[in-house]
């Protein structure tokens, strides 16, 4: 039996293997602005942040406003790349089938983006009515707002929640929310997640159900 009353998944990199794809698109678009970064450097700098937070960083790096169509262009390019290449995180479908407690997704991405990525990977039906975006709250990660919002919508206390995150920013948001955080280290260095405060770190999604049973909540 699980120690938790609600499992809160991040989306990109935790449910869908989108980070590598979108980082390549983002790196290409930055190079067109004269900002040269590898996809790995894009991951280190921007991953886990909302697009508004990313735009603020781009303004600082370029010392000028990005093009007015930057977001629309990024959306169009990523949709095309995701439709061609996106896969669910290995093992996530099986994990969702055997979880013994309710679960939801709470992401820095928009509702439209999650509808697209979860739809492509056939995960959307599993999260019907349980999709929460940073656009629903005032502050993005590492603020705890979106996780606390998800908990309130499910009438669950933060201490009874487990957060599944793959980025240091997301881990910090979960810790700031007073939740137990499981850091998924398939693509992120495990030490980054530990340094951010993750209570547990794992690199195979197949291990998650067992870890949730073993993990001790803050309740």
Short mmCIF file of C-alpha atoms in Angstrom, two decimals:
data_model
loop_
_atom_site.label_atom_id
_atom_site.label_comp_id
_atom_site.label_asym_id
_atom_site.label_seq_id
_atom_site.Cartn_x
_atom_site.Cartn_y
_atom_site.Cartn_z
CA UNK A 1 0.00 0.00 0.00
CA UNK A 2 1.31 3.46 -0.91
CA UNK A 3 2.29 6.02 1.73
CA UNK A 4 0.80 8.78 -0.43
CA UNK A 5 -2.68 10.03 -1.30
CA UNK A 6 -1.72 11.74 -4.59
CA UNK A 7 1.13 11.29 -7.07
CA UNK A 8 1.96 14.46 -9.01
CA UNK A 9 3.95 13.99 -12.22
CA UNK A 10 5.79 16.68 -14.11
CA UNK A 11 5.16 16.27 -17.84
CA UNK A 12 8.20 16.91 -20.06
CA UNK A 13 10.95 14.42 -19.35
CA UNK A 14 8.86 12.54 -16.79
CA UNK A 15 5.81 11.38 -18.75
CA UNK A 16 6.93 12.18 -22.29
CA UNK A 17 10.49 12.08 -23.65
CA UNK A 18 10.31 15.57 -25.08
CA UNK A 19 13.31 17.35 -23.56
CA UNK A 20 15.91 16.23 -26.11
CA UNK A 21 13.60 17.16 -29.00
CA UNK A 22 12.58 20.59 -27.73
CA UNK A 23 16.11 21.48 -26.59
CA UNK A 24 17.39 20.96 -30.14
CA UNK A 25 14.67 23.25 -31.50
CA UNK A 26 15.37 25.87 -28.85
CA UNK A 27 19.14 25.74 -29.48
CA UNK A 28 18.57 26.28 -33.21
CA UNK A 29 16.30 29.27 -32.57
CA UNK A 30 18.77 30.81 -30.13
CA UNK A 31 21.55 30.47 -32.71
CA UNK A 32 19.43 32.48 -35.11
CA UNK A 33 19.47 35.27 -32.50
CA UNK A 34 23.26 35.06 -32.16
CA UNK A 35 23.12 33.06 -28.92
CA UNK A 36 25.11 29.86 -29.44
CA UNK A 37 24.36 27.02 -27.04
CA UNK A 38 24.40 23.26 -27.36
CA UNK A 39 21.19 21.34 -26.60
CA UNK A 40 22.82 20.22 -23.33
CA UNK A 41 23.56 23.83 -22.40
CA UNK A 42 19.96 24.73 -23.24
CA UNK A 43 18.85 21.96 -20.88
CA UNK A 44 21.09 23.23 -18.09
CA UNK A 45 19.95 26.84 -18.54
CA UNK A 46 16.26 26.67 -19.36
CA UNK A 47 14.77 23.28 -18.51
CA UNK A 48 11.89 23.32 -16.05
CA UNK A 49 11.14 27.00 -16.52
CA UNK A 50 8.01 28.55 -17.99
CA UNK A 51 8.27 30.19 -21.41
CA UNK A 52 7.92 33.62 -19.78
CA UNK A 53 10.91 32.85 -17.58
CA UNK A 54 12.84 31.64 -20.64
CA UNK A 55 12.01 34.83 -22.57
CA UNK A 56 13.28 36.94 -19.69
CA UNK A 57 16.61 35.10 -19.83
CA UNK A 58 16.82 35.47 -23.61
CA UNK A 59 16.30 39.24 -23.24
CA UNK A 60 19.25 39.38 -20.87
CA UNK A 61 21.48 37.20 -23.05
CA UNK A 62 20.68 39.04 -26.28
CA UNK A 63 20.39 42.46 -24.63
CA UNK A 64 17.27 43.04 -26.70
CA UNK A 65 13.72 41.79 -27.10
CA UNK A 66 13.35 38.50 -28.99
CA UNK A 67 11.29 38.71 -32.21
CA UNK A 68 7.58 39.23 -31.65
CA UNK A 69 6.83 35.89 -33.33
CA UNK A 70 9.40 33.94 -31.29
CA UNK A 71 6.83 32.03 -29.25
CA UNK A 72 4.62 31.25 -32.24
CA UNK A 73 7.65 30.10 -34.24
CA UNK A 74 8.88 27.94 -31.35
CA UNK A 75 5.42 26.41 -30.96
CA UNK A 76 5.15 25.59 -34.66
CA UNK A 77 8.64 24.10 -34.86
CA UNK A 78 8.27 22.01 -31.71
CA UNK A 79 4.85 20.67 -32.72
CA UNK A 80 6.33 19.48 -36.01
CA UNK A 81 9.35 17.91 -34.29
CA UNK A 82 7.28 16.29 -31.55
CA UNK A 83 4.74 14.85 -33.98
CA UNK A 84 7.60 13.22 -35.86
CA UNK A 85 9.67 11.94 -32.94
CA UNK A 86 7.95 12.05 -29.54
CA UNK A 87 7.72 8.88 -27.43
CA UNK A 88 6.38 8.26 -23.92
CA UNK A 89 8.95 7.80 -21.18
CA UNK A 90 9.91 4.14 -21.19
CA UNK A 91 7.73 2.17 -18.78
CA UNK A 92 5.33 4.99 -17.88
CA UNK A 93 2.22 3.31 -19.32
CA UNK A 94 2.80 0.25 -17.14
CA UNK A 95 3.49 2.41 -14.08
CA UNK A 96 0.20 4.25 -14.47
CA UNK A 97 -1.65 0.96 -14.82
CA UNK A 98 -0.43 -0.37 -11.49
CA UNK A 99 -0.39 2.76 -9.31
CA UNK A 100 -2.67 2.24 -6.33
CA UNK A 101 -3.48 5.91 -5.64
CA UNK A 102 -4.76 8.86 -7.70
CA UNK A 103 -2.29 10.74 -9.89
CA UNK A 104 -2.17 13.94 -11.91
CA UNK A 105 0.22 16.07 -13.96
CA UNK A 106 1.43 19.55 -12.97
CA UNK A 107 3.75 21.20 -15.49
CA UNK A 108 5.47 24.43 -16.45
CA UNK A 109 4.06 23.84 -19.92
CA UNK A 110 0.78 25.19 -21.19
CA UNK A 111 -2.45 23.20 -21.35
CA UNK A 112 -2.21 23.25 -25.14
CA UNK A 113 1.28 21.78 -25.08
CA UNK A 114 0.29 19.03 -22.66
CA UNK A 115 -2.79 18.19 -24.70
CA UNK A 116 -0.49 17.78 -27.69
CA UNK A 117 2.31 15.78 -26.07
CA UNK A 118 0.09 13.56 -23.94
CA UNK A 119 -2.13 13.02 -26.96
CA UNK A 120 0.73 11.96 -29.23
CA UNK A 121 1.93 9.42 -26.64
CA UNK A 122 -1.58 8.06 -25.86
CA UNK A 123 -1.32 9.24 -22.25
CA UNK A 124 -4.03 11.90 -22.45
CA UNK A 125 -6.96 9.61 -21.48
CA UNK A 126 -5.11 8.61 -18.31
CA UNK A 127 -5.01 12.23 -17.10
CA UNK A 128 -8.50 13.40 -17.99
CA UNK A 129 -9.54 16.12 -15.54
CA UNK A 130 -6.16 15.94 -13.81
CA UNK A 131 -3.98 18.29 -15.87
CA UNK A 132 -2.60 21.40 -14.15
CA UNK A 133 -0.42 24.08 -15.73
CA UNK A 134 1.71 26.91 -14.41
CA UNK A 135 -0.72 29.08 -16.39
CA UNK A 136 -3.34 28.21 -13.74
CA UNK A 137 -1.34 29.89 -10.96
CA UNK A 138 0.52 33.10 -10.20
CA UNK A 139 4.12 31.90 -10.00
CA UNK A 140 6.08 29.31 -11.95
CA UNK A 141 8.52 26.75 -10.60
CA UNK A 142 10.60 26.80 -8.38
CA UNK A 143 7.68 28.44 -6.59
CA UNK A 144 5.37 25.71 -5.27
CA UNK A 145 2.16 27.21 -6.70
CA UNK A 146 1.29 24.62 -9.37
CA UNK A 147 1.91 21.66 -7.05
CA UNK A 148 -0.10 23.22 -4.24
CA UNK A 149 -2.88 23.96 -6.73
CA UNK A 150 -2.96 20.32 -7.83
CA UNK A 151 -3.15 19.18 -4.20
CA UNK A 152 -6.01 21.58 -3.45
CA UNK A 153 -7.96 20.40 -6.48
CA UNK A 154 -7.72 16.87 -5.13
CA UNK A 155 -8.45 17.81 -1.50
CA UNK A 156 -5.13 16.36 -0.39
CA UNK A 157 -2.62 17.96 1.99
CA UNK A 158 0.86 18.68 0.60
CA UNK A 159 2.42 16.29 3.09
CA UNK A 160 0.43 13.43 1.53
CA UNK A 161 1.74 14.14 -2.00
CA UNK A 162 4.64 12.61 -3.91
CA UNK A 163 6.11 14.69 -6.74
CA UNK A 164 7.89 13.03 -9.68
CA UNK A 165 10.32 15.50 -11.27
CA UNK A 166 13.30 15.38 -13.60
CA UNK A 167 14.72 18.90 -13.17
CA UNK A 168 16.37 20.75 -10.28
CA UNK A 169 13.85 23.60 -10.63
CA UNK A 170 10.97 21.15 -10.40
CA UNK A 171 12.53 19.37 -7.44
CA UNK A 172 12.86 22.69 -5.62
CA UNK A 173 9.22 23.48 -6.36
CA UNK A 174 8.15 20.18 -4.82
CA UNK A 175 10.32 20.73 -1.75
CA UNK A 176 8.97 24.28 -1.41
CA UNK A 177 5.47 22.81 -1.49
CA UNK A 178 6.26 20.56 1.47
CA UNK A 179 5.90 17.40 -0.61
CA UNK A 180 8.08 14.31 -0.91
CA UNK A 181 10.07 14.52 -4.16
CA UNK A 182 11.29 11.64 -6.32
CA UNK A 183 13.94 12.79 -8.79
CA UNK A 184 13.89 10.94 -12.13
CA UNK A 185 17.48 10.81 -13.37
CA UNK A 186 17.18 9.08 -16.75
CA UNK A 187 18.53 12.16 -18.55
CA UNK A 188 19.40 14.51 -15.68
CA UNK A 189 22.57 13.94 -13.60
CA UNK A 190 21.47 12.37 -10.33
CA UNK A 191 23.64 14.73 -8.29
CA UNK A 192 21.75 17.74 -9.68
CA UNK A 193 18.51 16.32 -8.33
CA UNK A 194 20.03 15.39 -4.99
CA UNK A 195 21.63 18.81 -4.65
CA UNK A 196 18.23 20.40 -5.35
CA UNK A 197 16.80 18.47 -2.40
CA UNK A 198 15.17 15.37 -3.90
CA UNK A 199 14.23 12.88 -1.20
CA UNK A 200 14.72 9.90 -3.52
CA UNK A 201 16.52 9.61 -6.89
CA UNK A 202 15.93 6.85 -9.47
CA UNK A 203 16.75 6.31 -13.14
CA UNK A 204 14.23 3.68 -14.29
CA UNK A 205 10.53 4.48 -14.33
CA UNK A 206 9.80 0.78 -13.74
CA UNK A 207 11.23 1.22 -10.22
CA UNK A 208 8.79 3.98 -9.24
CA UNK A 209 5.86 1.88 -7.88
CA UNK A 210 8.18 0.05 -5.51
CA UNK A 211 9.85 3.27 -4.40
CA UNK A 212 6.48 4.86 -3.69
CA UNK A 213 5.62 1.94 -1.42
CA UNK A 214 8.96 2.21 0.38
CA UNK A 215 9.14 6.03 0.53
CA UNK A 216 7.99 7.75 3.68
CA UNK A 217 5.67 10.74 3.21
CA UNK A 218 5.84 13.96 5.21
CA UNK A 219 2.38 13.35 6.69
#
